[in-house]
mmCIF file of C-alpha atoms in Angstrom:
data_model
loop_
_atom_site.group_PDB
_atom_site.id
_atom_site.type_symbol
_atom_site.label_atom_id
_atom_site.label_comp_id
_atom_site.label_asym_id
_atom_site.label_seq_id
_atom_site.Cartn_x
_atom_site.Cartn_y
_atom_site.Cartn_z
ATOM 1 C CA ALA A 93 103.847 50.145 58.667
ATOM 2 C CA ALA A 94 103.422 48.919 62.840
ATOM 3 C CA HIS A 95 106.465 48.384 63.870
ATOM 4 C CA ARG A 96 107.236 52.297 63.015
ATOM 5 C CA ILE A 97 104.263 52.885 64.825
ATOM 6 C CA ARG A 98 105.491 51.356 67.642
ATOM 7 C CA VAL A 99 109.197 52.565 67.146
ATOM 8 C CA ARG A 100 107.782 55.884 67.053
ATOM 9 C CA VAL A 101 105.811 55.802 70.439
ATOM 10 C CA LEU A 102 108.540 54.738 71.742
ATOM 11 C CA LEU A 103 110.601 57.988 70.495
ATOM 12 C CA GLN A 104 107.737 59.454 72.589
ATOM 13 C CA LEU A 105 107.852 57.920 75.928
ATOM 14 C CA GLU A 106 111.848 58.641 75.491
ATOM 15 C CA ARG A 107 111.724 62.382 73.974
ATOM 16 C CA GLN A 108 109.224 62.705 77.488
ATOM 17 C CA ARG A 109 111.695 60.950 79.349
ATOM 18 C CA THR A 110 115.140 62.724 78.549
ATOM 19 C CA GLN A 111 112.681 66.185 79.375
ATOM 20 C CA ILE A 112 111.328 65.105 82.811
ATOM 21 C CA ALA A 113 115.134 64.850 84.345
ATOM 22 C CA MET A 114 116.046 67.265 82.847
ATOM 23 C CA ASP A 115 113.209 69.189 84.249
ATOM 24 C CA LEU A 116 114.074 66.905 87.731
ATOM 25 C CA HIS A 117 118.002 67.688 87.277
ATOM 26 C CA ASP A 118 116.988 71.441 86.863
ATOM 27 C CA GLU A 119 114.490 71.973 89.946
ATOM 28 C CA ILE A 120 116.420 69.472 92.190
ATOM 29 C CA GLY A 121 119.838 70.463 91.452
ATOM 30 C CA SER A 122 119.956 73.747 91.537
ATOM 31 C CA GLY A 123 117.620 73.584 95.368
ATOM 32 C CA LEU A 124 120.326 71.264 96.909
ATOM 33 C CA GLY A 125 123.208 73.053 95.343
ATOM 34 C CA SER A 126 121.401 76.807 97.304
ATOM 35 C CA ILE A 127 120.768 74.497 100.642
ATOM 36 C CA GLY A 128 125.095 73.045 100.082
ATOM 37 C CA ILE A 129 126.490 76.583 99.466
ATOM 38 C CA LEU A 130 124.370 78.294 102.238
ATOM 39 C CA SER A 131 125.111 75.279 105.050
ATOM 40 C CA SER A 132 128.658 75.436 104.812
ATOM 41 C CA VAL A 133 128.271 79.338 105.190
ATOM 42 C CA ALA A 134 126.060 78.911 107.173
ATOM 43 C CA ALA A 135 127.888 76.435 109.343
ATOM 44 C CA SER A 136 131.262 79.510 108.948
ATOM 45 C CA GLN A 137 131.556 80.993 113.082
ATOM 46 C CA ILE A 138 132.427 83.659 111.046
ATOM 47 C CA ILE A 139 129.573 85.521 109.778
ATOM 48 C CA PRO A 140 127.227 86.666 112.907
ATOM 49 C CA GLU A 141 124.215 84.891 114.320
ATOM 50 C CA ASP A 142 121.663 86.728 113.279
ATOM 51 C CA GLN A 143 122.960 86.374 109.047
ATOM 52 C CA ARG A 144 123.320 82.340 109.899
ATOM 53 C CA GLN A 145 119.273 83.065 111.310
ATOM 54 C CA GLN A 146 118.398 84.019 108.085
ATOM 55 C CA MET A 147 120.792 81.566 105.843
ATOM 56 C CA SER A 148 118.746 78.808 108.154
ATOM 57 C CA GLN A 149 115.640 79.783 107.228
ATOM 58 C CA ARG A 150 116.771 80.171 103.455
ATOM 59 C CA ILE A 151 117.518 77.082 104.064
ATOM 60 C CA ALA A 152 114.547 75.428 105.219
ATOM 61 C CA GLU A 153 112.531 77.116 103.150
ATOM 62 C CA THR A 154 114.407 75.914 99.662
ATOM 63 C CA ALA A 155 113.722 72.915 101.130
ATOM 64 C CA GLY A 156 110.275 73.476 100.966
ATOM 65 C CA GLU A 157 110.535 74.400 98.258
ATOM 66 C CA LEU A 158 111.833 72.012 96.340
ATOM 67 C CA GLY A 159 108.982 69.286 98.327
ATOM 68 C CA THR A 160 106.407 70.872 96.363
ATOM 69 C CA SER A 161 108.488 71.223 93.347
ATOM 70 C CA LEU A 162 108.876 67.137 93.465
ATOM 71 C CA THR A 163 105.600 66.726 94.772
ATOM 72 C CA ASP A 164 104.078 68.720 91.111
ATOM 73 C CA ILE A 165 107.235 66.179 88.716
ATOM 74 C CA VAL A 166 105.865 63.613 90.636
ATOM 75 C CA TRP A 167 101.760 64.630 90.016
ATOM 76 C CA SER A 168 101.906 65.105 87.280
ATOM 77 C CA LEU A 169 103.503 62.078 85.726
ATOM 78 C CA ARG A 170 100.580 60.133 87.436
ATOM 79 C CA ALA A 171 99.472 56.869 85.430
ATOM 80 C CA ASP A 172 95.899 57.142 85.740
ATOM 81 C CA PRO A 173 94.711 59.785 83.683
ATOM 82 C CA THR A 174 94.377 63.562 84.807
ATOM 83 C CA THR A 175 91.231 65.391 84.041
ATOM 84 C CA LEU A 176 91.022 69.485 83.402
ATOM 85 C CA GLU A 177 89.230 69.539 86.383
ATOM 86 C CA GLY A 178 92.051 67.746 88.688
ATOM 87 C CA LEU A 179 93.452 69.956 87.160
ATOM 88 C CA ALA A 180 92.215 73.254 88.363
ATOM 89 C CA PHE A 181 91.707 71.526 92.242
ATOM 90 C CA HIS A 182 95.429 70.653 92.369
ATOM 91 C CA LEU A 183 96.725 74.000 91.783
ATOM 92 C CA THR A 184 94.332 75.446 93.732
ATOM 93 C CA ARG A 185 95.549 73.376 96.229
ATOM 94 C CA ARG A 186 98.791 74.510 95.173
ATOM 95 C CA ALA A 187 98.061 78.546 95.769
ATOM 96 C CA GLU A 188 96.149 78.308 98.802
ATOM 97 C CA GLY A 189 100.414 77.305 99.873
ATOM 98 C CA LEU A 190 101.764 80.295 97.818
ATOM 99 C CA PHE A 191 99.586 82.332 99.473
ATOM 100 C CA ALA A 192 98.502 81.114 103.052
ATOM 101 C CA ASN A 193 100.686 83.117 104.717
ATOM 102 C CA ASP A 194 101.234 86.721 103.472
ATOM 103 C CA GLY A 195 98.100 88.215 103.372
ATOM 104 C CA THR A 196 97.008 87.744 99.714
ATOM 105 C CA GLN A 197 93.382 86.508 99.084
ATOM 106 C CA LEU A 198 93.103 83.500 96.697
ATOM 107 C CA THR A 199 89.816 83.595 95.085
ATOM 108 C CA THR A 200 89.055 80.781 92.106
ATOM 109 C CA LYS A 201 86.372 81.069 88.909
ATOM 110 C CA PHE A 202 85.462 77.056 88.095
ATOM 111 C CA PRO A 203 82.610 75.836 86.434
ATOM 112 C CA ASP A 204 79.884 74.873 87.905
ATOM 113 C CA ASP A 205 79.952 71.329 85.796
ATOM 114 C CA TRP A 206 82.935 70.474 84.104
ATOM 115 C CA GLN A 207 83.575 68.076 81.569
ATOM 116 C CA SER A 208 85.039 65.421 82.003
ATOM 117 C CA ILE A 209 88.248 66.272 79.506
ATOM 118 C CA ASN A 210 91.436 64.144 80.257
ATOM 119 C CA LEU A 211 94.899 65.604 80.155
ATOM 120 C CA SER A 212 97.566 64.122 78.368
ATOM 121 C CA LEU A 213 101.063 63.259 80.108
ATOM 122 C CA ALA A 214 102.623 66.488 77.453
ATOM 123 C CA ALA A 215 99.458 68.865 78.498
ATOM 124 C CA ARG A 216 99.520 67.905 82.105
ATOM 125 C CA ARG A 217 102.902 68.945 82.657
ATOM 126 C CA ASN A 218 103.024 71.791 80.315
ATOM 127 C CA VAL A 219 99.509 73.035 81.758
ATOM 128 C CA LEU A 220 100.864 72.864 85.603
ATOM 129 C CA LEU A 221 104.122 74.177 84.951
ATOM 130 C CA ILE A 222 102.650 77.543 83.286
ATOM 131 C CA ALA A 223 100.562 78.466 85.901
ATOM 132 C CA VAL A 224 103.114 77.517 88.663
ATOM 133 C CA GLU A 225 105.425 79.880 87.156
ATOM 134 C CA SER A 226 102.876 82.048 86.834
ATOM 135 C CA LEU A 227 102.009 81.786 90.471
ATOM 136 C CA HIS A 228 105.071 81.824 91.770
ATOM 137 C CA ASN A 229 105.846 85.141 89.665
ATOM 138 C CA VAL A 230 102.947 86.415 91.442
ATOM 139 C CA ALA A 231 103.420 85.378 94.889
ATOM 140 C CA LYS A 232 107.515 87.033 94.583
ATOM 141 C CA HIS A 233 106.692 90.277 92.894
ATOM 142 C CA ALA A 234 102.920 91.814 93.006
ATOM 143 C CA GLN A 235 102.761 92.152 96.204
ATOM 144 C CA ALA A 236 99.476 91.971 94.822
ATOM 145 C CA GLU A 237 95.646 91.507 97.199
ATOM 146 C CA ASN A 238 93.465 89.353 95.782
ATOM 147 C CA VAL A 239 94.926 87.004 93.266
ATOM 148 C CA THR A 240 92.163 84.914 91.119
ATOM 149 C CA LEU A 241 92.680 81.459 89.128
ATOM 150 C CA LEU A 242 90.486 81.038 86.362
ATOM 151 C CA PHE A 243 88.995 77.482 84.959
ATOM 152 C CA ALA A 244 86.272 78.628 81.894
ATOM 153 C CA PRO A 245 85.097 76.794 78.903
ATOM 154 C CA ALA A 246 86.096 78.953 76.009
ATOM 155 C CA ALA A 247 84.526 78.862 71.886
ATOM 156 C CA GLY A 248 85.048 75.522 69.816
ATOM 157 C CA GLY A 249 85.659 73.175 72.833
ATOM 158 C CA LYS A 250 88.823 74.933 74.110
ATOM 159 C CA TRP A 251 89.385 76.108 77.811
ATOM 160 C CA LEU A 252 90.548 79.374 79.492
ATOM 161 C CA MET A 253 93.109 79.046 82.089
ATOM 162 C CA ARG A 254 93.486 82.361 84.022
ATOM 163 C CA ILE A 255 95.397 84.344 86.645
ATOM 164 C CA GLU A 256 95.029 87.672 87.484
ATOM 165 C CA ASP A 257 95.928 90.032 90.535
ATOM 166 C CA ASN A 258 95.877 92.778 91.556
ATOM 167 C CA GLY A 259 99.755 94.351 92.243
#
């Protein structure tokens, strides 16, 4: 019985490692591929200078996004326990970076008293991915003036995370 439990735990860890490796490959690999293509085109003497500058800007943006994505992946894999409150404040910093230069007002609505809820690696990773994708969609597509990140206790000991915008 102990051996079966140990094997089950090891298999679960291996699945998580595989998923993380796939995430890194997808996120970092596609971004580096884009940087490679853009830099090759930008190095060409055929294109006008204004297009070269636009491509250089896109390269810089892509590199910045890759750095932020890598930071998120490493943050989600930290060995120390992460609380729901810690996740909320990590998402706040992430959102502040996304909306810093476009005039969108970010508002957070958090409880005054956080329960000490430690998140499992899987929960931390999944909630982070969902929230970051939602924030990116708002930043890229919503043309919102106001964005709200809300964490609130819900019935039955559950928690609600909501990202709202007026775009």
